[in-house]
Coordinates of C-alpha atoms in Angstrom, one line a residue:
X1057 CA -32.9 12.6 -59.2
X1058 CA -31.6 9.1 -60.6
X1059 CA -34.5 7.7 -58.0
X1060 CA -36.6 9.5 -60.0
X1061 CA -35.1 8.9 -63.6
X1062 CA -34.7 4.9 -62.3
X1063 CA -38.5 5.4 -61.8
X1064 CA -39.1 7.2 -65.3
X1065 CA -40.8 10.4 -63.2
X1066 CA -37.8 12.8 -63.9
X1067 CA -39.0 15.6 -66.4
X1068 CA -38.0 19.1 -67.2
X1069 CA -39.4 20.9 -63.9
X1070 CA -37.2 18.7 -61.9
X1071 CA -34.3 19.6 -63.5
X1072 CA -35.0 23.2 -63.4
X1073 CA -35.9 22.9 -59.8
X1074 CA -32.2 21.5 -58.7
X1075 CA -30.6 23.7 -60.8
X1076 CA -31.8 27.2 -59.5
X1077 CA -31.4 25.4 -55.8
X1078 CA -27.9 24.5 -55.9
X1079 CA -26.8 27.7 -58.7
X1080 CA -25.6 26.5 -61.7
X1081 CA -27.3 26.0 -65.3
X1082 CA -29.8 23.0 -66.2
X1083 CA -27.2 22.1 -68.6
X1084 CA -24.8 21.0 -66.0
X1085 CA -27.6 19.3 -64.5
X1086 CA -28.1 17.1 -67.6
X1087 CA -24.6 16.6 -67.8
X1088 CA -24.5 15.4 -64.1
X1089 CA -27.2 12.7 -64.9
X1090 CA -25.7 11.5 -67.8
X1091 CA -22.5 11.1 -66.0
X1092 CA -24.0 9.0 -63.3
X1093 CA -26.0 7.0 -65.9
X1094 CA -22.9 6.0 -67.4
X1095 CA -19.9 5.5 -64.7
X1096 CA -21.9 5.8 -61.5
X1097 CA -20.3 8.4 -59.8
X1098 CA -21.7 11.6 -58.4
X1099 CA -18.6 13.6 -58.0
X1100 CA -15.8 14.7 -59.3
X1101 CA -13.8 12.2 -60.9
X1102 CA -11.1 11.0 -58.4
X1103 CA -7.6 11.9 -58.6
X1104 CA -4.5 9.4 -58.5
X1105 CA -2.7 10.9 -55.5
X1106 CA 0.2 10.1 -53.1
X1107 CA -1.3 8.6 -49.7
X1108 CA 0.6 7.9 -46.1
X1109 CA 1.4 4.5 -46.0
X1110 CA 2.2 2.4 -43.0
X1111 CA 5.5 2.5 -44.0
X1112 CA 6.0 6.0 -44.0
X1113 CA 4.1 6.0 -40.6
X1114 CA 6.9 3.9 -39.3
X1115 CA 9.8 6.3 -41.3
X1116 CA 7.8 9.3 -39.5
X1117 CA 8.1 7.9 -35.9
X1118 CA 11.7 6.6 -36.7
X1119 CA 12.2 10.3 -37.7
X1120 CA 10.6 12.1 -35.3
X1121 CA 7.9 13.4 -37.5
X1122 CA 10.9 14.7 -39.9
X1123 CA 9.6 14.8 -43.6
X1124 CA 12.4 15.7 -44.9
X1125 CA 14.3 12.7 -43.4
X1126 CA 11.6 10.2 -44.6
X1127 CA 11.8 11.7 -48.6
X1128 CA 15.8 11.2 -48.1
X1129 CA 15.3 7.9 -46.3
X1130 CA 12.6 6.7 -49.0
X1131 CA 15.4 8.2 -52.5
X1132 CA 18.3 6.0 -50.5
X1133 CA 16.3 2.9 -49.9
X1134 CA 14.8 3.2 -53.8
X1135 CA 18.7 3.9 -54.9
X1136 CA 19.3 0.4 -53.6
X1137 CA 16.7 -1.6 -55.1
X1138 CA 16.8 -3.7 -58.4
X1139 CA 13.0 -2.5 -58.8
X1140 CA 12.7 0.6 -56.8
X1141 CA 9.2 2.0 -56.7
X1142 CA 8.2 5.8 -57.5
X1143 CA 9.4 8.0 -54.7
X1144 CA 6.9 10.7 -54.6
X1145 CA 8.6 14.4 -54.8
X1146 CA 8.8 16.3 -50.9
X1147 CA 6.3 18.8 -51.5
X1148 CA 3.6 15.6 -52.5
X1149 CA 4.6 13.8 -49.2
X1150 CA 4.1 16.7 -47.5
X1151 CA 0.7 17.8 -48.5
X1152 CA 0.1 13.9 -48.3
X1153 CA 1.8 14.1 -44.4
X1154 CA -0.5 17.1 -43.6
X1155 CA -4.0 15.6 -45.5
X1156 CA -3.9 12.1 -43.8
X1157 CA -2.6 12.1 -40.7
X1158 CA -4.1 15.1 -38.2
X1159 CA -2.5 17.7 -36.3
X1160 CA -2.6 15.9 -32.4
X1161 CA -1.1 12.6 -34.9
X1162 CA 1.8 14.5 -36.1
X1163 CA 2.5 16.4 -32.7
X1164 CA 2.6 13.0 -31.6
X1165 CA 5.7 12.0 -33.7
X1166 CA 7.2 15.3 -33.3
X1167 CA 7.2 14.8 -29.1
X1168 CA 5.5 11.9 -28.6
X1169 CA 2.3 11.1 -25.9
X1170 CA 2.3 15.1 -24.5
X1171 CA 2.6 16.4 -27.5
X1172 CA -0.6 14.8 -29.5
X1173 CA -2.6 15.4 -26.1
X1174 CA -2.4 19.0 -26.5
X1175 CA -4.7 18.5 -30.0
X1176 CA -7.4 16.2 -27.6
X1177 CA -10.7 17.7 -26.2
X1178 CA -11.5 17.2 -23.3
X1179 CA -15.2 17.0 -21.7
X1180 CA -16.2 17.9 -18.2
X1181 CA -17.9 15.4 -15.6
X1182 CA -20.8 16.9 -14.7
X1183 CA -21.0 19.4 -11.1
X1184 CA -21.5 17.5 -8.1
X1185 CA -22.0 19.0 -4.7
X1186 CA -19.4 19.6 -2.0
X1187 CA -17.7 16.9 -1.0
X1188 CA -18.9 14.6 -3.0
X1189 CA -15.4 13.8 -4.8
X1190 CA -11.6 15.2 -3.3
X1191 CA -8.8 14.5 -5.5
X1192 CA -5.6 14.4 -3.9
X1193 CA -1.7 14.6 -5.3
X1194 CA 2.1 15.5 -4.5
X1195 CA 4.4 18.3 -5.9
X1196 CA 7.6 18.8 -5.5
X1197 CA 8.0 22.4 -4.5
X1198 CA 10.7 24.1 -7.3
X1199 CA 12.0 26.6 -4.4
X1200 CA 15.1 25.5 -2.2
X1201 CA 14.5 26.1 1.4
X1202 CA 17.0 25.9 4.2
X1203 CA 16.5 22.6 6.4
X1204 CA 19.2 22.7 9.4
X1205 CA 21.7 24.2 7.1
X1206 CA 21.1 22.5 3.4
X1207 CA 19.1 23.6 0.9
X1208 CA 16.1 21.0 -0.4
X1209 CA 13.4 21.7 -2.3
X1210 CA 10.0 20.6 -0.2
X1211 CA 6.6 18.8 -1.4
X1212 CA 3.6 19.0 -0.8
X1213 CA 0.6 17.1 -0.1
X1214 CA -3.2 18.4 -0.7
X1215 CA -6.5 17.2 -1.0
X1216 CA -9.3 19.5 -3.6
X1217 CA -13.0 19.7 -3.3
X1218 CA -13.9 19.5 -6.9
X1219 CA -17.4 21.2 -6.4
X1220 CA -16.4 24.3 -4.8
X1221 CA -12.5 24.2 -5.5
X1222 CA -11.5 24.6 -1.9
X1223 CA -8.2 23.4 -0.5
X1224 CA -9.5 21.2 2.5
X1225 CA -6.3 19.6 3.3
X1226 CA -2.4 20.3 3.1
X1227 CA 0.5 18.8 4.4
X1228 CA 4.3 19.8 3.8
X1229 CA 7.8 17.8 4.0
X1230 CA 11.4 18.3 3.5
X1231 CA 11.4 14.9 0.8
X1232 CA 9.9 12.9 -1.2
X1233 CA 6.3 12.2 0.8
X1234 CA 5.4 9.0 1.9
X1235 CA 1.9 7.2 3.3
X1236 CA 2.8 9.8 6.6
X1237 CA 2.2 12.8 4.5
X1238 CA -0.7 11.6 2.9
X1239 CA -2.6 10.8 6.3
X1240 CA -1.5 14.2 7.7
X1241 CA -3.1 15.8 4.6
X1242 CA -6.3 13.6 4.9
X1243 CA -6.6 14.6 9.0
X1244 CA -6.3 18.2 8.2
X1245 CA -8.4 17.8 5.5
X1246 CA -11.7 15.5 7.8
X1247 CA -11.4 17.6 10.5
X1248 CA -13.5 20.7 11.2
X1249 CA -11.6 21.9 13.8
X1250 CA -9.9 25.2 13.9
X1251 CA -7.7 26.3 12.1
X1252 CA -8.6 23.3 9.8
X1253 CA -12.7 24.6 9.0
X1254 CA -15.0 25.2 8.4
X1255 CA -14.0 22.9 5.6
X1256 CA -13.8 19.2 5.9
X1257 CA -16.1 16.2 6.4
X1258 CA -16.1 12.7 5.3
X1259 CA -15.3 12.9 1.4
X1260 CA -17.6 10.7 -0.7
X1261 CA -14.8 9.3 -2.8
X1262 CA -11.2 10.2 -3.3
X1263 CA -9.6 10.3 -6.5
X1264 CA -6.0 9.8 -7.0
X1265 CA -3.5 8.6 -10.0
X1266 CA -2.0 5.5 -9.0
X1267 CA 0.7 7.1 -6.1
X1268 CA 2.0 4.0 -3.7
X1269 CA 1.4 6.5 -0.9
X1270 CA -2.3 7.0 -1.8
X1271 CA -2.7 3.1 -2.3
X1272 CA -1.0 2.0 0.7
X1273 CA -2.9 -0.4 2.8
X1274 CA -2.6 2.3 5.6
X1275 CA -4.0 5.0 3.9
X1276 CA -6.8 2.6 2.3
X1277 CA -7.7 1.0 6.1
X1278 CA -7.9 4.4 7.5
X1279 CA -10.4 5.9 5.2
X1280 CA -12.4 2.4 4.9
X1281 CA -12.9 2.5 8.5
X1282 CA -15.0 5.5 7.2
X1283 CA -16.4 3.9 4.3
X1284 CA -14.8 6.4 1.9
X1285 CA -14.0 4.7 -1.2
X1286 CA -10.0 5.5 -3.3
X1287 CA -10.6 5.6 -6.6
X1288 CA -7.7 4.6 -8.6
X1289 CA -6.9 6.5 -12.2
X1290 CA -4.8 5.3 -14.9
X1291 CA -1.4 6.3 -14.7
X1292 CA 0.0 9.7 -17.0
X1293 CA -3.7 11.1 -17.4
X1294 CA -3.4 14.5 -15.5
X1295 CA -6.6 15.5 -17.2
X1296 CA -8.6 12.9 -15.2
X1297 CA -8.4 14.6 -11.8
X1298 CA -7.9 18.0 -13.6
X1299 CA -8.9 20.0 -10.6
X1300 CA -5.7 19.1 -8.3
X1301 CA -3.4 20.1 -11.6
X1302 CA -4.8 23.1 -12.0
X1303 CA -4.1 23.4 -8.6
X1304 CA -0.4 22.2 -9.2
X1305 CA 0.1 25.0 -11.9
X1306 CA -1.8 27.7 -10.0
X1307 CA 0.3 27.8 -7.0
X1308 CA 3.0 27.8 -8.4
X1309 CA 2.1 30.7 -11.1
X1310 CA 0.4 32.8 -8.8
X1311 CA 2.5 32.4 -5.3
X1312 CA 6.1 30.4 -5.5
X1313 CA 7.4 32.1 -8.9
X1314 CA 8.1 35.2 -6.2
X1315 CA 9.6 33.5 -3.9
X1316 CA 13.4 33.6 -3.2
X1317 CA 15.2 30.4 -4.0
X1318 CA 12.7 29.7 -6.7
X1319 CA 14.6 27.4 -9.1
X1320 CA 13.0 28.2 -12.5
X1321 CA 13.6 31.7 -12.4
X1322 CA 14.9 33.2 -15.7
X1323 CA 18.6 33.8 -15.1
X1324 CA 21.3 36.3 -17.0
X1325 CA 23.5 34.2 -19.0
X1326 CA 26.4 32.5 -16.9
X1327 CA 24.7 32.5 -14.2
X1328 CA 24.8 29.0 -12.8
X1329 CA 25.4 29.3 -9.4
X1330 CA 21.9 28.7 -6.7
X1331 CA 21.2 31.0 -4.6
X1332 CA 23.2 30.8 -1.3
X1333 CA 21.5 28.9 1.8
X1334 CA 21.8 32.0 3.8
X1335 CA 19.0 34.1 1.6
X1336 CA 16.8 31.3 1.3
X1337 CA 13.7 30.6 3.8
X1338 CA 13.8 28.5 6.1
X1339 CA 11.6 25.8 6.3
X1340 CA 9.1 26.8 9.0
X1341 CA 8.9 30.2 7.1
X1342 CA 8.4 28.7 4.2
X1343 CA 5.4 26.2 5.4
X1344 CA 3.5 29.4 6.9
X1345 CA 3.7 31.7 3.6
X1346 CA 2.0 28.5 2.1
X1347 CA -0.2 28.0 4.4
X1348 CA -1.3 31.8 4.2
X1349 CA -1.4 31.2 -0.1
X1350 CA -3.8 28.4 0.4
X1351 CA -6.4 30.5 3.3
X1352 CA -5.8 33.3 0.6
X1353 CA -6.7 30.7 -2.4
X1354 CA -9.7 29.4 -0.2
X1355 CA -11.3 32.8 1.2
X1356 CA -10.5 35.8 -1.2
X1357 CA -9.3 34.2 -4.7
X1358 CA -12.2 33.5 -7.3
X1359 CA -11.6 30.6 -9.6
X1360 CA -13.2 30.8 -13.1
X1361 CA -14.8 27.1 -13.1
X1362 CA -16.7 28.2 -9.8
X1363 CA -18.7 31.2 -11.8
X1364 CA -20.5 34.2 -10.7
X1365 CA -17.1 35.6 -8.8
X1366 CA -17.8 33.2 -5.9
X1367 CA -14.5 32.2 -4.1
X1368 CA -14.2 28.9 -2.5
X1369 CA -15.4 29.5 0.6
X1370 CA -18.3 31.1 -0.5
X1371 CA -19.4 28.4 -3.0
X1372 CA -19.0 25.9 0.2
X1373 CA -21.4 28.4 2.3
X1374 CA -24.4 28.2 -0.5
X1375 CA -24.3 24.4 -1.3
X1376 CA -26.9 22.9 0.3
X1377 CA -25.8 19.8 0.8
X1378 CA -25.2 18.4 4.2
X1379 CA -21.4 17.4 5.2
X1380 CA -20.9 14.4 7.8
X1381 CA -18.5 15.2 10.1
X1382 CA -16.6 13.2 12.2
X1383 CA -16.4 13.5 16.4
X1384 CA -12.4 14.8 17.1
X1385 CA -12.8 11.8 19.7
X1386 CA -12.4 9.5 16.6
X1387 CA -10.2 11.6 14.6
X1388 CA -7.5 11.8 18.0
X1389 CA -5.7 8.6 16.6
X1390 CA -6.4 8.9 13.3
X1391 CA -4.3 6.6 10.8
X1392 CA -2.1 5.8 13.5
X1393 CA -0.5 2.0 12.7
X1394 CA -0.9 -0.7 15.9
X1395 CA 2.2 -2.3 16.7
X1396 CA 0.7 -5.8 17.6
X1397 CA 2.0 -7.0 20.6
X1398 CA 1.4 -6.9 24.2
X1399 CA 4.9 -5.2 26.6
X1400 CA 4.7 -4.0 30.2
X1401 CA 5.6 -0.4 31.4
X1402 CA 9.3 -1.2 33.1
X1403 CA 11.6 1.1 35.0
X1404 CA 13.0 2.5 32.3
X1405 CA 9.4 3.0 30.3
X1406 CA 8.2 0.8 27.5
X1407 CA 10.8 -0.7 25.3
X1408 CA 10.4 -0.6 21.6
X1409 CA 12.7 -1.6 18.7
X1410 CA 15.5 -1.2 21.4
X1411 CA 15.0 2.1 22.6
X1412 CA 12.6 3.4 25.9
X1413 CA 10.1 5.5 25.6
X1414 CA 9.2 8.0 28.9
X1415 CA 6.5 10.3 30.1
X1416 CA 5.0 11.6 33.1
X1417 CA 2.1 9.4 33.6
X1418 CA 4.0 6.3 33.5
X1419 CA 4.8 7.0 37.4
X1420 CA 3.0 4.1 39.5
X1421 CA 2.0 2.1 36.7
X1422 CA 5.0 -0.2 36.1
X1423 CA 4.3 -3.6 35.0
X1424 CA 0.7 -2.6 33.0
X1425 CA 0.2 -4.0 29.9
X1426 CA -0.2 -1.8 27.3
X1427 CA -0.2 -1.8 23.2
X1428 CA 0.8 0.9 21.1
X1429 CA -0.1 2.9 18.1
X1430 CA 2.4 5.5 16.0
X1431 CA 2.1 7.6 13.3
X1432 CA 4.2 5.8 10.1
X1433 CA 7.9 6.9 9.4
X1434 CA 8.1 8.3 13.1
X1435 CA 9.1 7.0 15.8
X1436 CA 9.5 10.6 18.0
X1437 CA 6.8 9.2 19.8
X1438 CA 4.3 6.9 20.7
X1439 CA 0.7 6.2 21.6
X1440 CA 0.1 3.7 25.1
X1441 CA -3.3 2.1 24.9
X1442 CA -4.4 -0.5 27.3
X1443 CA -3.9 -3.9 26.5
X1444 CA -7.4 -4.9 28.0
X1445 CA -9.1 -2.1 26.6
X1446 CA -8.4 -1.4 23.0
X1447 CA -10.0 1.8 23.5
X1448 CA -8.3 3.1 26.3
X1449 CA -5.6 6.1 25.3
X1450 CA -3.8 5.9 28.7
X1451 CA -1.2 8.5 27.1
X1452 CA 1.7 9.8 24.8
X1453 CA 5.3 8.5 25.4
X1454 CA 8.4 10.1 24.0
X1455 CA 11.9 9.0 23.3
X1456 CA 14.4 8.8 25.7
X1457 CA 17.5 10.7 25.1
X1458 CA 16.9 12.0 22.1
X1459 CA 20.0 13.4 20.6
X1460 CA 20.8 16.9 20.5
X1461 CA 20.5 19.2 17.4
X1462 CA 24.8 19.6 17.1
X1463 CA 24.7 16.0 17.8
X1464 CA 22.4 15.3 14.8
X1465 CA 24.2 17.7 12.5
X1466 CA 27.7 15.3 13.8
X1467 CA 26.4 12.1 12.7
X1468 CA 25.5 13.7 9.3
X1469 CA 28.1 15.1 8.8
X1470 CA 30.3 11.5 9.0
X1471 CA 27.6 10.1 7.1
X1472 CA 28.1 12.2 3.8
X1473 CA 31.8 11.8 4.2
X1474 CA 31.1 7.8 4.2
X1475 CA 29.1 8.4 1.3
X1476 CA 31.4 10.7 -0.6
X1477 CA 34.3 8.0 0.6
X1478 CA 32.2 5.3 -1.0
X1479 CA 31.3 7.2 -4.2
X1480 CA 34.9 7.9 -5.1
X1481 CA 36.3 4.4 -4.6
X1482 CA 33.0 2.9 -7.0
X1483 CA 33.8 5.9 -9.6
X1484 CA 37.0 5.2 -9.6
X1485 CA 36.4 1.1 -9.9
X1486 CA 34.0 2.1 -13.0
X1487 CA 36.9 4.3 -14.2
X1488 CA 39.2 1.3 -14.2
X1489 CA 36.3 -1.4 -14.9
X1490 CA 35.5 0.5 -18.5
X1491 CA 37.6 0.6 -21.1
X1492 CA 37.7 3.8 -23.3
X1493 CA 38.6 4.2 -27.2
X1494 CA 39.8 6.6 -29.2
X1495 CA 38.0 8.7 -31.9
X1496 CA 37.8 7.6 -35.3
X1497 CA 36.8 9.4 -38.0
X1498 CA 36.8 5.9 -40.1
X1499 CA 35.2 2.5 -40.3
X1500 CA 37.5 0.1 -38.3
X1501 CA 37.9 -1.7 -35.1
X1502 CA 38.1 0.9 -32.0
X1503 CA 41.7 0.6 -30.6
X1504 CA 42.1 1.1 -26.5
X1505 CA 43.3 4.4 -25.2
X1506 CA 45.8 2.6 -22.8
X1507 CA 47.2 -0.6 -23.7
X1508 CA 48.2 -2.7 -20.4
X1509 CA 50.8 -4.9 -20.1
X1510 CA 50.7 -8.6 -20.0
X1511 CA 52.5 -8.2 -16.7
X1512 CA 50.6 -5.3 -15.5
X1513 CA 47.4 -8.1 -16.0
X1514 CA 48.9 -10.9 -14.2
X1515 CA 49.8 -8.5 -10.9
X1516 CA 46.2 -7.2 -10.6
X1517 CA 44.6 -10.7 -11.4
X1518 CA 46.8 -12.0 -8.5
X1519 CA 46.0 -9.2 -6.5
X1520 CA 42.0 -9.5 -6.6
X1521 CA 42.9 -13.5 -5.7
X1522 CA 44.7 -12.3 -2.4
X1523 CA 41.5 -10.0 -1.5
X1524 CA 38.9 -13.1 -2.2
X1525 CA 37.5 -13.8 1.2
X1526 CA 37.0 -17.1 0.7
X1527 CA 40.9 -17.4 0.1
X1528 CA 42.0 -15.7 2.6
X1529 CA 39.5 -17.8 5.7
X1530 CA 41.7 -19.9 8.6
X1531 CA 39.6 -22.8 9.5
X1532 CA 42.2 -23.7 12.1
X1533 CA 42.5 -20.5 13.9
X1534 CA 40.0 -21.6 17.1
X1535 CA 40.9 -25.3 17.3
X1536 CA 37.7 -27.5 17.9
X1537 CA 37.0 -29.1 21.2
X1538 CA 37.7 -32.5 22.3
X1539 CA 34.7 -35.0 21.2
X1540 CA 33.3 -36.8 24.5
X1541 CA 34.2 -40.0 25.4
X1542 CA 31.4 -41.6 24.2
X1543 CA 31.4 -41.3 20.7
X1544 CA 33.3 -43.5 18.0
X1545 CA 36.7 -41.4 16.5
X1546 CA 37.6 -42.5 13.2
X1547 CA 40.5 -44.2 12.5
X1548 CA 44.0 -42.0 12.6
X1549 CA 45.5 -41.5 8.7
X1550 CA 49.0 -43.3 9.7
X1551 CA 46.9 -46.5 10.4
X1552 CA 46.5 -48.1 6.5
X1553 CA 43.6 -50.4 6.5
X1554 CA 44.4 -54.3 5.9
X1555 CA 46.2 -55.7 3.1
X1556 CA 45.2 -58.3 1.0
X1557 CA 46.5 -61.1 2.1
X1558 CA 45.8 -60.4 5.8
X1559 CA 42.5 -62.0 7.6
X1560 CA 39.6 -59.8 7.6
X1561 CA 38.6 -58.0 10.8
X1562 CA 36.2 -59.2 12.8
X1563 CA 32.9 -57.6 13.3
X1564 CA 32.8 -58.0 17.3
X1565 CA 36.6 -56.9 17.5
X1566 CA 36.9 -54.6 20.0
X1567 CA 35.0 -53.8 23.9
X1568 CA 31.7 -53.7 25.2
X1569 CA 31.3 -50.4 25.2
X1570 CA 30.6 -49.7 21.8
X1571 CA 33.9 -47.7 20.9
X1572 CA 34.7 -50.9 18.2
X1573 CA 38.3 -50.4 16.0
X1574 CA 39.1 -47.4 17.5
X1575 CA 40.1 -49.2 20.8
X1576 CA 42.8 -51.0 19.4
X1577 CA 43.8 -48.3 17.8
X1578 CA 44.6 -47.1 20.8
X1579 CA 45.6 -49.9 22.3

């Protein structure tokens, strides 16, 4: 219309047109046009109104998202000044909090990064076909299992096919996992094998978020020596390998929630106490109920994002696309770390890092060279390859006199002792190394709850003297040898050099052989 009007076009009909298209009178149409004519606007005249601020931002996240806080903060600081600015009422910063900044914005300053994620969408990558991506993570198992008499909580290792949500490989330990775990997982997880298929292949690419274990140059040279690519994701993004964390959350909703020793179980109030080691499962129970979960997850359960009821291994069965497998010839010695050096098979087997390593095959072939090859973080065994033939498994050698399982149960038992031994005499170091006040329920200078002695000071000063090693060394308690013959001794302390007013010494004083003023000396 003010096209028109600029134009001189706009007449009656146009007028009457907008009006019966929008529902309201031509009057308030001529009243709109004669309000743009003459201040320019096209909408409601705009209101003087309270707007976040980047200081109030910065009150917010000191606050924790608090309003109230940031009004009270705002009246003090106004209070203060000489020429305080307006402080808007709480109910204006609030509608002002709740109109500029957004929902996921204020979650954010309520509980920080989690917290404003919740509010984010999220799209999907597009589908791909099986094995075409795996995505791979840890999780610490929250049920306590017995391991040889103590109660740990287990993680686990598993690898995802994001096309048809299948579990291809899983791999279980009493601790924290390390690049060992992560290779176990991945052979489970290649290999076609029974009871590992028919599930498995070489993975196009395998997505992972930044674990040291994953990134390892073990784990990276064992999967480029198939030319399977580790794709690196940023750090605290779950959602961009959000197949394994459903996994994560589904396992543990749908299968450890039920079992005993579960450690987020809701408990009556006062009770603290764990459950006791003897009702727990042990650990090779524990690994075959998981086990069982993930051929239950893989064969019978029907994920949503798979559609059309299809469990996983029925989604696997109708993809068409062809999986490259890998001979179990190549997959024998699979990840398994060279130790890069040349020994000969000895009487006692094949020494390495000072212990022997035996087997049966070993008999008549003492004094072959051989390499070796062993899985990381174990040193149970050993693989013997021939040190001509890189490719030549000539066998598996164990450890010699292994200690027994009471023995085992000994040595850790002394070991916690030592540690508990240790952990009392540095608490007790901190306990006199800190120095604790009183309360006050005043401004002032905090006063000591024990006041020491100038005495008491002096005594342990002088006592941590006596203990300093460096004090208490005796150069002289092996006396040194006797120099040889040959060489020049310096001159004896008793002997005082010349005075002043006797004749100087002369250079060629003293024998043939070289021994000079010391020959005099003793002389």
């Amino acid at each position: 219309m003010l096209a028109l009007d600029g134009r001189g076009e706009l007449g009656t009909a146009h007028v009457r047109l907008v009006a019966s298209a929008v529902g309201v009178s031509e009057r308030t149409v001529w009243n709109w046009l004669a309000v743009a004519r003459r201040e320019g606007r096209t909408g409601p005249r705009p209101r003087a109104r309270f707007t976040v601020t980047r200081e109030v931002r910065e009150l917010l996240a000191l606050w924790g998202g608090n309003v109230s806080a940031v009004h009270r903060e705002l009246v003090a600081r106004a209070a203060k000044a000489s020429s305080p600015d307006p402080v808007p009422s709480l109910s204006v910063l609030h509608r002002a909090v709740v109109r500029d900044l957004s929902a996921g914005e204020r979650a954010g300053l309520r509980s920080g990064e989690a917290g404003r994620r919740r509010h984010d969408v999220f799209g999907k990558r597009p589908p791909v076909y099986r094995n075409a991506c795996w995505e791979g993570d840890h999780k610490r198992v929250p049920v306590r299992v017995d391991v040889e008499g103590q109660a740990v909580c287990p993680w686990v290792t598993w690898f995802i096919d994001v096309a048809t949500k299948a579990i291809v490989g899983v791999a279980v330990t009493p601790h924290q996992p390390a690049r060992d775990a992560v290779l176990a997982a991945l052979r489970t997880g290649i290999s076609r094998a029974e009871p590992y298929g028919p599930f498995g292949g070489l993975p196009g690419r395998v997505r992972v978020d930044r674990g040291k274990e994953f990134l390892c140059r073990t784990v990276a040279g064992a999967l480029g020596g198939f030319a399977v690519p580790v794709e690196d994701l940023p750090a605290y993004k779950p959602y961009r390998k959000g197949t394994v964390e459903a996994l994560n959350s589904a396992v543990e909703e749908m299968f450890l929630v039920s079992l005993p020793g579960y450690t987020r179980r809701a408990r009556p109030v006062g009770a603290h106490l764990p459950d006791a080691v003897d009702g727990l499962l042990s650990f090779a129970d524990f690994v075959d109920a998981l086990l069982g979960w993930v051929g239950w997850w893989n064969t019978e359960h029907r994920p949503s994002g798979l559609g059309a009821g299809l469990t996983p291994m029925a989604a696997w069965e109708a993809d068409p696309a062809p999986v490259e497998g890998i001979a179990e010839e190549q997959l024998a010695f699979f990840a398994l770390e060279d130790d890069g050096r040349v020994r000969k098979i000895s009487t006692s087997g094949i020494a390495w890092r000072r212990r022997f390593y035996i087997a049966s095959w070993m008999v008549g072939h003492v004094g072959a060279r051989v390499r070796l090859r062993y899985p990381p973080h174990y040193d149970g065994q050993i693989e013997v390859f021939s040190a001509e033939r890189a490719d030549l498994h000539l066998g598996t050698a164990y450890l010699a006199q292994e200690a027994t399982l009471e023995q085992r149960r000994a040595l850790v038992s002394v070991r916690e002792k030592k540690a508990r031994a240790l952990k009392a005499d540095l608490k007790a170091a901190e306990k006199r190394r800190r120095t604790r006040y009183t309360a006050t329920t005043t401004p002032g200078a905090p006063r000591p709850r024990r006041t020491v002695t100038g005495q008491q000071a002096q005594a342990e000063i002088a006592c941590a003297q006596e203990a300093d090693l460096a004090a208490r060394a005796l150069p002289d308690l092996i006396p040194p040898l006797d120099p040889p013959a040959g060489w020049a001794r310096p001159r004896p302390a008793t002997a005082a050099g010349p005075g002043p007013g006797s004749a100087p010494r002369s250079s060629g004083s003293g024998d043939a052989s070289g021994a000079g003023p010391a020959a005099h000396t003793e002389e």
